[in-house]
Amino acid sequence: MRVTQEPLLRKFWYCVMPMSALGDTPVGMKLCGEPIALWKDASGAPRAVKDRCLHRTAKLSLGTVENGNIVCPYHGWAFDGTGHCVKVPQDVVEKPNPFGVPGYRCVERYNHVWVALDEPFYDIPVIPEFGAPGYRQVIEFCDDWACAPLRIMENAFDNAHFAFVHKGSFGDTDPVPPPFTLEDTEDGFVMRTEVPVRNPEGMRDAIGMTSDRTVRRTANRFFVPFFRAGKITYPNGLENILCTAATPMDEGKTRFVQWVIRNDTEEQVPSEKVIAFDKRVSLEDKLILESTDENVPLDASEGRELHMVCDRPGVLMRKKIRQLLRATPESTAA
Ligand code: FES
Ligand code: CO
């Protein structure tokens, strides 16, 4: 699957960055290969339009924000949050109707910016614990990884890699992961299991437990195509919900956005401790995932990968995406 070649992939909400990354000036990035410019309008709401001026194709993201509109850096044409051109400082020869650049759905949710290029299939994933009494959010990462988004998603449900990739952190030595269950949901599935892990220094600080070992009871929810909310419950009652977006930017380039929702307090475990441990773990993953092929075959026609019995979650992800692609007439896989 090529993330820039599948019109289907434009029909989902993607988490692109924390709101805090949007300051007074526009920001540019690619989403499914499409250049987009993001900024905050006069009300502070995030906005996204195509990052290509309709006059001489300059990048609007290099421009400025004035009165809540994005202003092209080349000749000063201004565009509102829908992409409509609201000001031309010079005289124009013609004004087509509509007069502007494509605008995209863009909202703030979970203190992050979400963009959908085309009419989305599903709503933004619901995370009931967010904002619930007794829960807090720790915003962790927004980094660009050189791998396919599906590799990051599959890895988040792959408990067989702990003994190898994470042997330096929490991974147990048993290469065979414990049994798990998979249950379909409307927009993905949930995987449940209990995984014994080590509890080394760094993790002890992050989970507030001093034992050498512990058990992670997990309910890991996958949302098509590239989001997961994985709740880990520890024996001390800590719930740690890892919310991970693998946002397709370009072929072989994925934005890894992650935050955590937890039922403890900053006094019990400072955010830096949570972030420090998860950073260590995510860098262990990144090293390996960036070595994988950027094309993830969804079926045999695209090439072949061998599977382990415990790869069922990843195989199910591929199947769910393949089914949606088949139902999308313009898809290259149809
Ligand atoms: Fe944008 Fe000229 S290229 S105003
Ligand atoms: Co990992």
mmCIF file of C-alpha atoms and ligand atoms in Angstrom:
data_model
loop_
_atom_site.group_PDB
_atom_site.id
_atom_site.type_symbol
_atom_site.label_atom_id
_atom_site.label_comp_id
_atom_site.label_asym_id
_atom_site.label_seq_id
_atom_site.Cartn_x
_atom_site.Cartn_y
_atom_site.Cartn_z
ATOM 1 C CA MET A 1 0.000 0.000 0.000
ATOM 2 C CA ARG A 2 1.304 3.396 -1.019
ATOM 3 C CA VAL A 3 0.043 6.069 1.366
ATOM 4 C CA THR A 4 0.107 8.827 -1.265
ATOM 5 C CA GLN A 5 -1.623 6.712 -3.925
ATOM 6 C CA GLU A 6 -4.757 5.615 -2.083
ATOM 7 C CA PRO A 7 -7.646 8.116 -2.195
ATOM 8 C CA LEU A 8 -9.194 6.065 0.624
ATOM 9 C CA LEU A 9 -6.547 7.234 3.054
ATOM 10 C CA ARG A 10 -7.657 10.858 2.563
ATOM 11 C CA LYS A 11 -10.993 9.893 4.144
ATOM 12 C CA PHE A 12 -9.866 9.673 7.755
ATOM 13 C CA TRP A 13 -9.100 12.082 10.546
ATOM 14 C CA TYR A 14 -5.395 12.301 11.319
ATOM 15 C CA CYS A 15 -3.742 13.768 14.377
ATOM 16 C CA VAL A 16 -1.054 16.061 12.980
ATOM 17 C CA MET A 17 0.450 17.920 15.971
ATOM 18 C CA PRO A 18 -0.249 19.206 19.481
ATOM 19 C CA MET A 19 -2.067 22.547 19.579
ATOM 20 C CA SER A 20 1.016 23.972 21.294
ATOM 21 C CA ALA A 21 2.963 23.517 18.017
ATOM 22 C CA LEU A 22 0.743 26.118 16.343
ATOM 23 C CA GLY A 23 2.000 29.549 17.290
ATOM 24 C CA ASP A 24 1.596 32.953 15.650
ATOM 25 C CA THR A 25 2.979 31.854 12.286
ATOM 26 C CA PRO A 26 1.754 29.158 9.874
ATOM 27 C CA VAL A 27 3.193 25.657 9.807
ATOM 28 C CA GLY A 28 3.580 23.453 6.736
ATOM 29 C CA MET A 29 3.615 19.674 6.439
ATOM 30 C CA LYS A 30 2.540 16.888 4.134
ATOM 31 C CA LEU A 31 -0.461 14.675 4.805
ATOM 32 C CA CYS A 32 -0.882 11.621 2.524
ATOM 33 C CA GLY A 33 1.520 13.380 0.167
ATOM 34 C CA GLU A 34 -0.612 16.559 0.064
ATOM 35 C CA PRO A 35 1.146 19.753 1.177
ATOM 36 C CA ILE A 36 -0.985 21.504 3.808
ATOM 37 C CA ALA A 37 -0.592 24.807 5.641
ATOM 38 C CA LEU A 38 -1.894 25.084 9.201
ATOM 39 C CA TRP A 39 -2.498 28.098 11.415
ATOM 40 C CA LYS A 40 -4.751 29.416 14.162
ATOM 41 C CA ASP A 41 -7.621 31.702 13.150
ATOM 42 C CA ALA A 42 -8.848 34.762 15.097
ATOM 43 C CA SER A 43 -10.791 32.521 17.518
ATOM 44 C CA GLY A 44 -7.713 30.351 18.171
ATOM 45 C CA ALA A 45 -9.169 27.410 16.211
ATOM 46 C CA PRO A 46 -6.824 25.440 13.951
ATOM 47 C CA ARG A 47 -7.254 25.767 10.195
ATOM 48 C CA ALA A 48 -5.798 23.833 7.258
ATOM 49 C CA VAL A 49 -5.647 24.608 3.544
ATOM 50 C CA LYS A 50 -3.629 23.386 0.597
ATOM 51 C CA ASP A 51 -0.104 24.743 0.882
ATOM 52 C CA ARG A 52 0.078 26.167 -2.613
ATOM 53 C CA CYS A 53 -1.008 29.676 -3.527
ATOM 54 C CA LEU A 54 -3.339 29.891 -6.511
ATOM 55 C CA HIS A 55 -1.418 32.859 -7.900
ATOM 56 C CA ARG A 56 2.158 31.650 -8.456
ATOM 57 C CA THR A 57 2.142 28.451 -6.321
ATOM 58 C CA ALA A 58 4.213 29.760 -3.399
ATOM 59 C CA LYS A 59 3.918 27.924 -0.085
ATOM 60 C CA LEU A 60 1.364 29.715 2.091
ATOM 61 C CA SER A 61 2.988 28.127 5.148
ATOM 62 C CA LEU A 62 5.954 30.462 4.622
ATOM 63 C CA GLY A 63 3.606 33.414 5.028
ATOM 64 C CA THR A 64 2.016 35.184 7.981
ATOM 65 C CA VAL A 65 -1.292 35.297 9.822
ATOM 66 C CA GLU A 66 -3.268 38.546 9.700
ATOM 67 C CA ASN A 67 -6.754 38.989 11.143
ATOM 68 C CA GLY A 68 -7.039 35.230 11.401
ATOM 69 C CA ASN A 69 -6.298 34.712 7.689
ATOM 70 C CA ILE A 70 -3.202 33.166 6.132
ATOM 71 C CA VAL A 71 -1.271 35.593 3.933
ATOM 72 C CA CYS A 72 0.919 34.432 1.045
ATOM 73 C CA PRO A 73 4.563 35.460 1.485
ATOM 74 C CA TYR A 74 4.977 36.217 -2.245
ATOM 75 C CA HIS A 75 2.436 38.949 -3.117
ATOM 76 C CA GLY A 76 0.217 39.131 -0.060
ATOM 77 C CA TRP A 77 -2.971 37.394 -1.140
ATOM 78 C CA ALA A 78 -4.947 36.398 1.963
ATOM 79 C CA PHE A 79 -7.057 33.258 2.503
ATOM 80 C CA ASP A 80 -9.572 32.432 5.225
ATOM 81 C CA GLY A 81 -9.869 29.119 7.052
ATOM 82 C CA THR A 82 -12.003 27.617 4.266
ATOM 83 C CA GLY A 83 -9.358 28.523 1.671
ATOM 84 C CA HIS A 84 -11.450 31.317 0.174
ATOM 85 C CA CYS A 85 -9.301 34.231 -1.059
ATOM 86 C CA VAL A 86 -10.432 37.236 0.984
ATOM 87 C CA LYS A 87 -7.874 39.826 -0.104
ATOM 88 C CA VAL A 88 -5.747 40.593 -3.150
ATOM 89 C CA PRO A 89 -3.614 43.725 -2.681
ATOM 90 C CA GLN A 90 -3.234 44.126 -6.463
ATOM 91 C CA ASP A 91 -5.764 44.118 -9.314
ATOM 92 C CA VAL A 92 -6.498 40.629 -10.637
ATOM 93 C CA VAL A 93 -7.251 39.801 -14.262
ATOM 94 C CA GLU A 94 -9.913 37.222 -13.409
ATOM 95 C CA LYS A 95 -11.682 35.914 -10.331
ATOM 96 C CA PRO A 96 -12.915 32.368 -10.858
ATOM 97 C CA ASN A 97 -15.727 31.013 -8.746
ATOM 98 C CA PRO A 98 -14.828 29.606 -6.273
ATOM 99 C CA PHE A 99 -11.862 31.900 -5.753
ATOM 100 C CA GLY A 100 -9.391 30.240 -3.422
ATOM 101 C CA VAL A 101 -7.401 27.162 -2.493
ATOM 102 C CA PRO A 102 -8.799 23.843 -1.208
ATOM 103 C CA GLY A 103 -9.614 23.981 2.510
ATOM 104 C CA TYR A 104 -9.678 20.897 4.724
ATOM 105 C CA ARG A 105 -11.632 19.800 7.775
ATOM 106 C CA CYS A 106 -9.515 20.790 10.771
ATOM 107 C CA VAL A 107 -10.441 20.630 14.457
ATOM 108 C CA GLU A 108 -8.890 20.570 17.895
ATOM 109 C CA ARG A 109 -9.435 17.383 19.916
ATOM 110 C CA TYR A 110 -7.478 16.036 22.885
ATOM 111 C CA ASN A 111 -5.354 19.232 22.785
ATOM 112 C CA HIS A 112 -4.157 18.203 19.326
ATOM 113 C CA VAL A 113 -4.866 19.306 15.760
ATOM 114 C CA TRP A 114 -6.780 16.842 13.550
ATOM 115 C CA VAL A 115 -7.150 17.118 9.780
ATOM 116 C CA ALA A 116 -9.232 15.156 7.256
ATOM 117 C CA LEU A 117 -8.524 15.847 3.584
ATOM 118 C CA ASP A 118 -11.824 14.344 2.345
ATOM 119 C CA GLU A 119 -15.159 13.452 3.965
ATOM 120 C CA PRO A 120 -14.108 11.044 6.750
ATOM 121 C CA PHE A 121 -15.487 7.507 7.105
ATOM 122 C CA TYR A 122 -15.419 7.619 10.888
ATOM 123 C CA ASP A 123 -15.360 10.216 13.634
ATOM 124 C CA ILE A 124 -12.190 10.978 15.542
ATOM 125 C CA PRO A 125 -11.579 8.039 17.932
ATOM 126 C CA VAL A 126 -13.432 8.375 21.225
ATOM 127 C CA ILE A 127 -11.240 8.162 24.329
ATOM 128 C CA PRO A 128 -13.713 8.186 27.235
ATOM 129 C CA GLU A 129 -11.057 8.718 29.906
ATOM 130 C CA PHE A 130 -9.940 12.026 28.390
ATOM 131 C CA GLY A 131 -11.215 14.806 30.647
ATOM 132 C CA ALA A 132 -12.911 12.326 33.020
ATOM 133 C CA PRO A 133 -12.513 13.067 36.753
ATOM 134 C CA GLY A 134 -9.293 11.617 38.146
ATOM 135 C CA TYR A 135 -7.535 11.390 34.765
ATOM 136 C CA ARG A 136 -4.817 13.636 33.379
ATOM 137 C CA GLN A 137 -3.120 13.950 30.019
ATOM 138 C CA VAL A 138 0.637 13.888 29.452
ATOM 139 C CA ILE A 139 1.582 15.088 25.967
ATOM 140 C CA GLU A 140 4.648 13.112 24.887
ATOM 141 C CA PHE A 141 5.872 13.181 21.284
ATOM 142 C CA CYS A 142 5.444 14.607 17.819
ATOM 143 C CA ASP A 143 8.319 13.199 15.732
ATOM 144 C CA ASP A 144 8.734 12.226 12.104
ATOM 145 C CA TRP A 145 9.803 8.623 11.543
ATOM 146 C CA ALA A 146 11.177 7.156 8.315
ATOM 147 C CA CYS A 147 8.795 4.206 8.054
ATOM 148 C CA ALA A 148 5.252 3.323 6.999
ATOM 149 C CA PRO A 149 2.392 4.163 9.404
ATOM 150 C CA LEU A 150 1.110 0.609 9.390
ATOM 151 C CA ARG A 151 4.469 -0.615 10.693
ATOM 152 C CA ILE A 152 4.026 1.616 13.752
ATOM 153 C CA MET A 153 0.454 0.407 14.293
ATOM 154 C CA GLU A 154 1.306 -3.258 13.926
ATOM 155 C CA ASN A 155 4.245 -2.839 16.276
ATOM 156 C CA ALA A 156 1.916 -1.370 18.910
ATOM 157 C CA PHE A 157 0.033 -4.707 18.952
ATOM 158 C CA ASP A 158 3.073 -6.965 18.604
ATOM 159 C CA ASN A 159 4.022 -8.400 21.978
ATOM 160 C CA ALA A 160 6.592 -10.767 20.460
ATOM 161 C CA HIS A 161 9.109 -7.965 19.949
ATOM 162 C CA PHE A 162 9.456 -7.092 23.650
ATOM 163 C CA ALA A 163 12.032 -9.854 24.304
ATOM 164 C CA PHE A 164 14.230 -8.500 21.514
ATOM 165 C CA VAL A 165 13.644 -4.811 20.809
ATOM 166 C CA HIS A 166 12.951 -3.926 24.449
ATOM 167 C CA LYS A 167 15.380 -6.280 26.174
ATOM 168 C CA GLY A 168 17.256 -3.149 27.251
ATOM 169 C CA SER A 169 14.167 -1.720 28.932
ATOM 170 C CA PHE A 170 11.090 -3.663 30.047
ATOM 171 C CA GLY A 171 11.120 -6.747 27.793
ATOM 172 C CA ASP A 172 10.909 -10.151 29.438
ATOM 173 C CA THR A 173 13.146 -12.920 28.053
ATOM 174 C CA ASP A 174 10.285 -15.153 26.845
ATOM 175 C CA PRO A 175 10.033 -14.767 23.054
ATOM 176 C CA VAL A 176 6.530 -16.272 22.961
ATOM 177 C CA PRO A 177 3.911 -13.712 23.951
ATOM 178 C CA PRO A 178 0.988 -14.770 26.171
ATOM 179 C CA PRO A 179 -2.374 -15.613 24.579
ATOM 180 C CA PHE A 180 -4.661 -12.724 23.635
ATOM 181 C CA THR A 181 -8.165 -12.122 22.370
ATOM 182 C CA LEU A 182 -9.306 -9.945 19.488
ATOM 183 C CA GLU A 183 -12.760 -8.435 19.332
ATOM 184 C CA ASP A 184 -14.072 -6.483 16.364
ATOM 185 C CA THR A 185 -15.357 -2.957 16.813
ATOM 186 C CA GLU A 186 -17.123 -0.735 14.305
ATOM 187 C CA ASP A 187 -13.948 1.094 13.321
ATOM 188 C CA GLY A 188 -11.241 -1.377 14.332
ATOM 189 C CA PHE A 189 -10.748 -3.953 17.065
ATOM 190 C CA VAL A 190 -9.649 -4.381 20.653
ATOM 191 C CA MET A 191 -6.882 -6.751 21.726
ATOM 192 C CA ARG A 192 -6.814 -7.962 25.332
ATOM 193 C CA THR A 193 -3.984 -9.751 27.064
ATOM 194 C CA GLU A 194 -1.822 -9.903 30.170
ATOM 195 C CA VAL A 195 1.905 -9.590 29.634
ATOM 196 C CA PRO A 196 4.534 -10.188 32.335
ATOM 197 C CA VAL A 197 7.306 -7.610 32.001
ATOM 198 C CA ARG A 198 10.399 -6.480 33.812
ATOM 199 C CA ASN A 199 10.175 -3.278 35.815
ATOM 200 C CA PRO A 200 13.610 -1.703 35.509
ATOM 201 C CA GLU A 201 14.798 1.613 36.801
ATOM 202 C CA GLY A 202 13.105 4.359 34.844
ATOM 203 C CA MET A 203 9.934 2.316 34.456
ATOM 204 C CA ARG A 204 9.639 2.090 38.262
ATOM 205 C CA ASP A 205 9.606 5.856 38.395
ATOM 206 C CA ALA A 206 7.099 6.038 35.551
ATOM 207 C CA ILE A 207 4.570 3.606 37.019
ATOM 208 C CA GLY A 208 5.114 4.203 40.725
ATOM 209 C CA MET A 209 5.980 0.554 41.535
ATOM 210 C CA THR A 210 9.238 -0.702 43.058
ATOM 211 C CA SER A 211 9.003 -4.466 42.330
ATOM 212 C CA ASP A 212 11.486 -6.064 39.882
ATOM 213 C CA ARG A 213 8.704 -7.423 37.725
ATOM 214 C CA THR A 214 5.107 -6.626 37.037
ATOM 215 C CA VAL A 215 2.188 -7.552 34.769
ATOM 216 C CA ARG A 216 0.571 -5.367 32.159
ATOM 217 C CA ARG A 217 -3.125 -6.065 31.691
ATOM 218 C CA THR A 218 -3.904 -4.405 28.390
ATOM 219 C CA ALA A 219 -6.975 -3.470 26.385
ATOM 220 C CA ASN A 220 -5.399 -2.134 23.221
ATOM 221 C CA ARG A 221 -7.867 -0.503 20.840
ATOM 222 C CA PHE A 222 -7.041 -0.128 17.149
ATOM 223 C CA PHE A 223 -8.831 2.442 15.014
ATOM 224 C CA VAL A 224 -8.629 2.141 11.223
ATOM 225 C CA PRO A 225 -6.299 3.109 9.693
ATOM 226 C CA PHE A 226 -3.497 4.316 11.989
ATOM 227 C CA PHE A 227 -4.530 5.171 15.560
ATOM 228 C CA ARG A 228 -4.519 3.210 18.772
ATOM 229 C CA ALA A 229 -5.558 3.830 22.358
ATOM 230 C CA GLY A 230 -3.983 1.154 24.513
ATOM 231 C CA LYS A 231 -5.004 0.937 28.132
ATOM 232 C CA ILE A 232 -2.470 -0.756 30.385
ATOM 233 C CA THR A 233 -3.604 -1.488 33.939
ATOM 234 C CA TYR A 234 -0.885 -2.237 36.489
ATOM 235 C CA PRO A 235 -1.335 -4.195 39.742
ATOM 236 C CA ASN A 236 -1.108 -0.943 41.739
ATOM 237 C CA GLY A 237 -4.264 0.334 40.013
ATOM 238 C CA LEU A 238 -2.485 2.670 37.635
ATOM 239 C CA GLU A 239 -4.226 2.973 34.287
ATOM 240 C CA ASN A 240 -1.889 4.223 31.575
ATOM 241 C CA ILE A 241 -3.617 4.804 28.238
ATOM 242 C CA LEU A 242 -1.148 5.204 25.393
ATOM 243 C CA CYS A 243 -2.714 7.177 22.557
ATOM 244 C CA THR A 244 -0.606 6.813 19.423
ATOM 245 C CA ALA A 245 -1.227 8.333 16.013
ATOM 246 C CA ALA A 246 0.851 7.195 13.043
ATOM 247 C CA THR A 247 -0.015 9.928 10.593
ATOM 248 C CA PRO A 248 0.972 9.280 6.953
ATOM 249 C CA MET A 249 2.921 12.245 5.620
ATOM 250 C CA ASP A 250 4.607 10.847 2.526
ATOM 251 C CA GLU A 251 5.909 7.506 1.265
ATOM 252 C CA GLY A 252 8.119 6.186 4.031
ATOM 253 C CA LYS A 253 7.500 9.188 6.264
ATOM 254 C CA THR A 254 5.150 9.056 9.221
ATOM 255 C CA ARG A 255 4.433 11.454 12.038
ATOM 256 C CA PHE A 256 4.493 9.665 15.375
ATOM 257 C CA VAL A 257 2.251 11.601 17.760
ATOM 258 C CA GLN A 258 1.708 10.241 21.238
ATOM 259 C CA TRP A 259 0.114 11.267 24.495
ATOM 260 C CA VAL A 260 -0.855 9.369 27.616
ATOM 261 C CA ILE A 261 -3.956 9.552 29.777
ATOM 262 C CA ARG A 262 -3.461 8.358 33.347
ATOM 263 C CA ASN A 263 -5.418 8.070 36.562
ATOM 264 C CA ASP A 264 -2.600 9.305 38.802
ATOM 265 C CA THR A 265 -1.390 12.799 39.616
ATOM 266 C CA GLU A 266 1.592 14.952 38.726
ATOM 267 C CA GLU A 267 2.629 14.799 42.409
ATOM 268 C CA GLN A 268 2.681 10.988 42.340
ATOM 269 C CA VAL A 269 4.559 10.708 39.032
ATOM 270 C CA PRO A 270 5.897 13.855 37.366
ATOM 271 C CA SER A 271 5.258 14.076 33.599
ATOM 272 C CA GLU A 272 9.014 14.117 32.863
ATOM 273 C CA LYS A 273 9.373 10.606 34.305
ATOM 274 C CA VAL A 274 6.530 9.311 32.134
ATOM 275 C CA ILE A 275 7.958 10.958 29.032
ATOM 276 C CA ALA A 276 11.542 9.871 29.753
ATOM 277 C CA PHE A 277 10.650 6.194 29.977
ATOM 278 C CA ASP A 278 8.338 6.214 26.956
ATOM 279 C CA LYS A 279 11.011 8.062 24.976
ATOM 280 C CA ARG A 280 13.520 5.350 25.710
ATOM 281 C CA VAL A 281 11.042 2.652 24.634
ATOM 282 C CA SER A 282 9.935 4.495 21.489
ATOM 283 C CA LEU A 283 13.535 5.020 20.365
ATOM 284 C CA GLU A 284 14.096 1.269 20.676
ATOM 285 C CA ASP A 285 11.098 0.759 18.368
ATOM 286 C CA LYS A 286 12.103 3.545 15.969
ATOM 287 C CA LEU A 287 15.523 2.031 15.269
ATOM 288 C CA ILE A 288 13.950 -1.220 14.062
ATOM 289 C CA LEU A 289 10.866 0.212 12.349
ATOM 290 C CA GLU A 290 12.981 2.568 10.271
ATOM 291 C CA SER A 291 14.818 -0.496 8.936
ATOM 292 C CA THR A 292 11.595 -2.036 7.547
ATOM 293 C CA ASP A 293 10.281 -1.735 3.977
ATOM 294 C CA GLU A 294 8.085 1.341 3.449
ATOM 295 C CA ASN A 295 5.600 -0.684 1.421
ATOM 296 C CA VAL A 296 3.411 -2.879 3.633
ATOM 297 C CA PRO A 297 1.820 -5.557 1.441
ATOM 298 C CA LEU A 298 -1.884 -5.830 2.153
ATOM 299 C CA ASP A 299 -2.146 -9.035 0.153
ATOM 300 C CA ALA A 300 -0.058 -11.409 -1.956
ATOM 301 C CA SER A 301 -0.376 -9.276 -5.096
ATOM 302 C CA GLU A 302 1.853 -6.663 -3.457
ATOM 303 C CA GLY A 303 4.616 -8.964 -2.344
ATOM 304 C CA ARG A 304 4.889 -11.385 0.479
ATOM 305 C CA GLU A 305 5.778 -11.360 4.153
ATOM 306 C CA LEU A 306 5.682 -14.379 6.416
ATOM 307 C CA HIS A 307 3.522 -14.328 9.517
ATOM 308 C CA MET A 308 3.753 -15.710 13.044
ATOM 309 C CA VAL A 309 0.672 -16.986 14.859
ATOM 310 C CA CYS A 310 0.894 -13.993 17.192
ATOM 311 C CA ASP A 311 0.827 -11.556 14.219
ATOM 312 C CA ARG A 312 -2.965 -11.871 14.081
ATOM 313 C CA PRO A 313 -3.588 -8.238 15.126
ATOM 314 C CA GLY A 314 -1.412 -6.887 12.305
ATOM 315 C CA VAL A 315 -2.916 -9.338 9.818
ATOM 316 C CA LEU A 316 -6.378 -8.150 10.877
ATOM 317 C CA MET A 317 -5.335 -4.505 10.371
ATOM 318 C CA ARG A 318 -4.218 -5.330 6.837
ATOM 319 C CA LYS A 319 -7.474 -7.171 6.198
ATOM 320 C CA LYS A 320 -9.636 -4.307 7.455
ATOM 321 C CA ILE A 321 -7.779 -1.760 5.340
ATOM 322 C CA ARG A 322 -7.891 -4.089 2.325
ATOM 323 C CA GLN A 323 -11.648 -4.478 2.689
ATOM 324 C CA LEU A 324 -12.134 -0.705 2.782
ATOM 325 C CA LEU A 325 -9.854 -0.288 -0.235
ATOM 326 C CA ARG A 326 -11.846 -2.859 -2.176
ATOM 327 C CA ALA A 327 -15.004 -0.899 -1.370
ATOM 328 C CA THR A 328 -13.405 2.306 -2.682
ATOM 329 C CA PRO A 329 -13.914 2.444 -6.460
ATOM 330 C CA GLU A 330 -10.964 4.732 -7.198
ATOM 331 C CA SER A 331 -8.556 2.620 -5.139
ATOM 332 C CA THR A 332 -5.510 1.178 -6.869
ATOM 333 C CA ALA A 333 -6.114 -2.060 -4.928
ATOM 334 C CA ALA A 334 -9.768 -2.396 -6.015
HETATM 335 FE FE1 FES B 1 0.863 33.884 -3.610
HETATM 336 FE FE2 FES B 1 1.612 35.537 -5.532
HETATM 337 S S1 FES B 1 2.198 33.474 -5.208
HETATM 338 S S2 FES B 1 0.303 35.914 -3.846
HETATM 339 CO CO CO B 2 7.912 -1.617 21.042
#
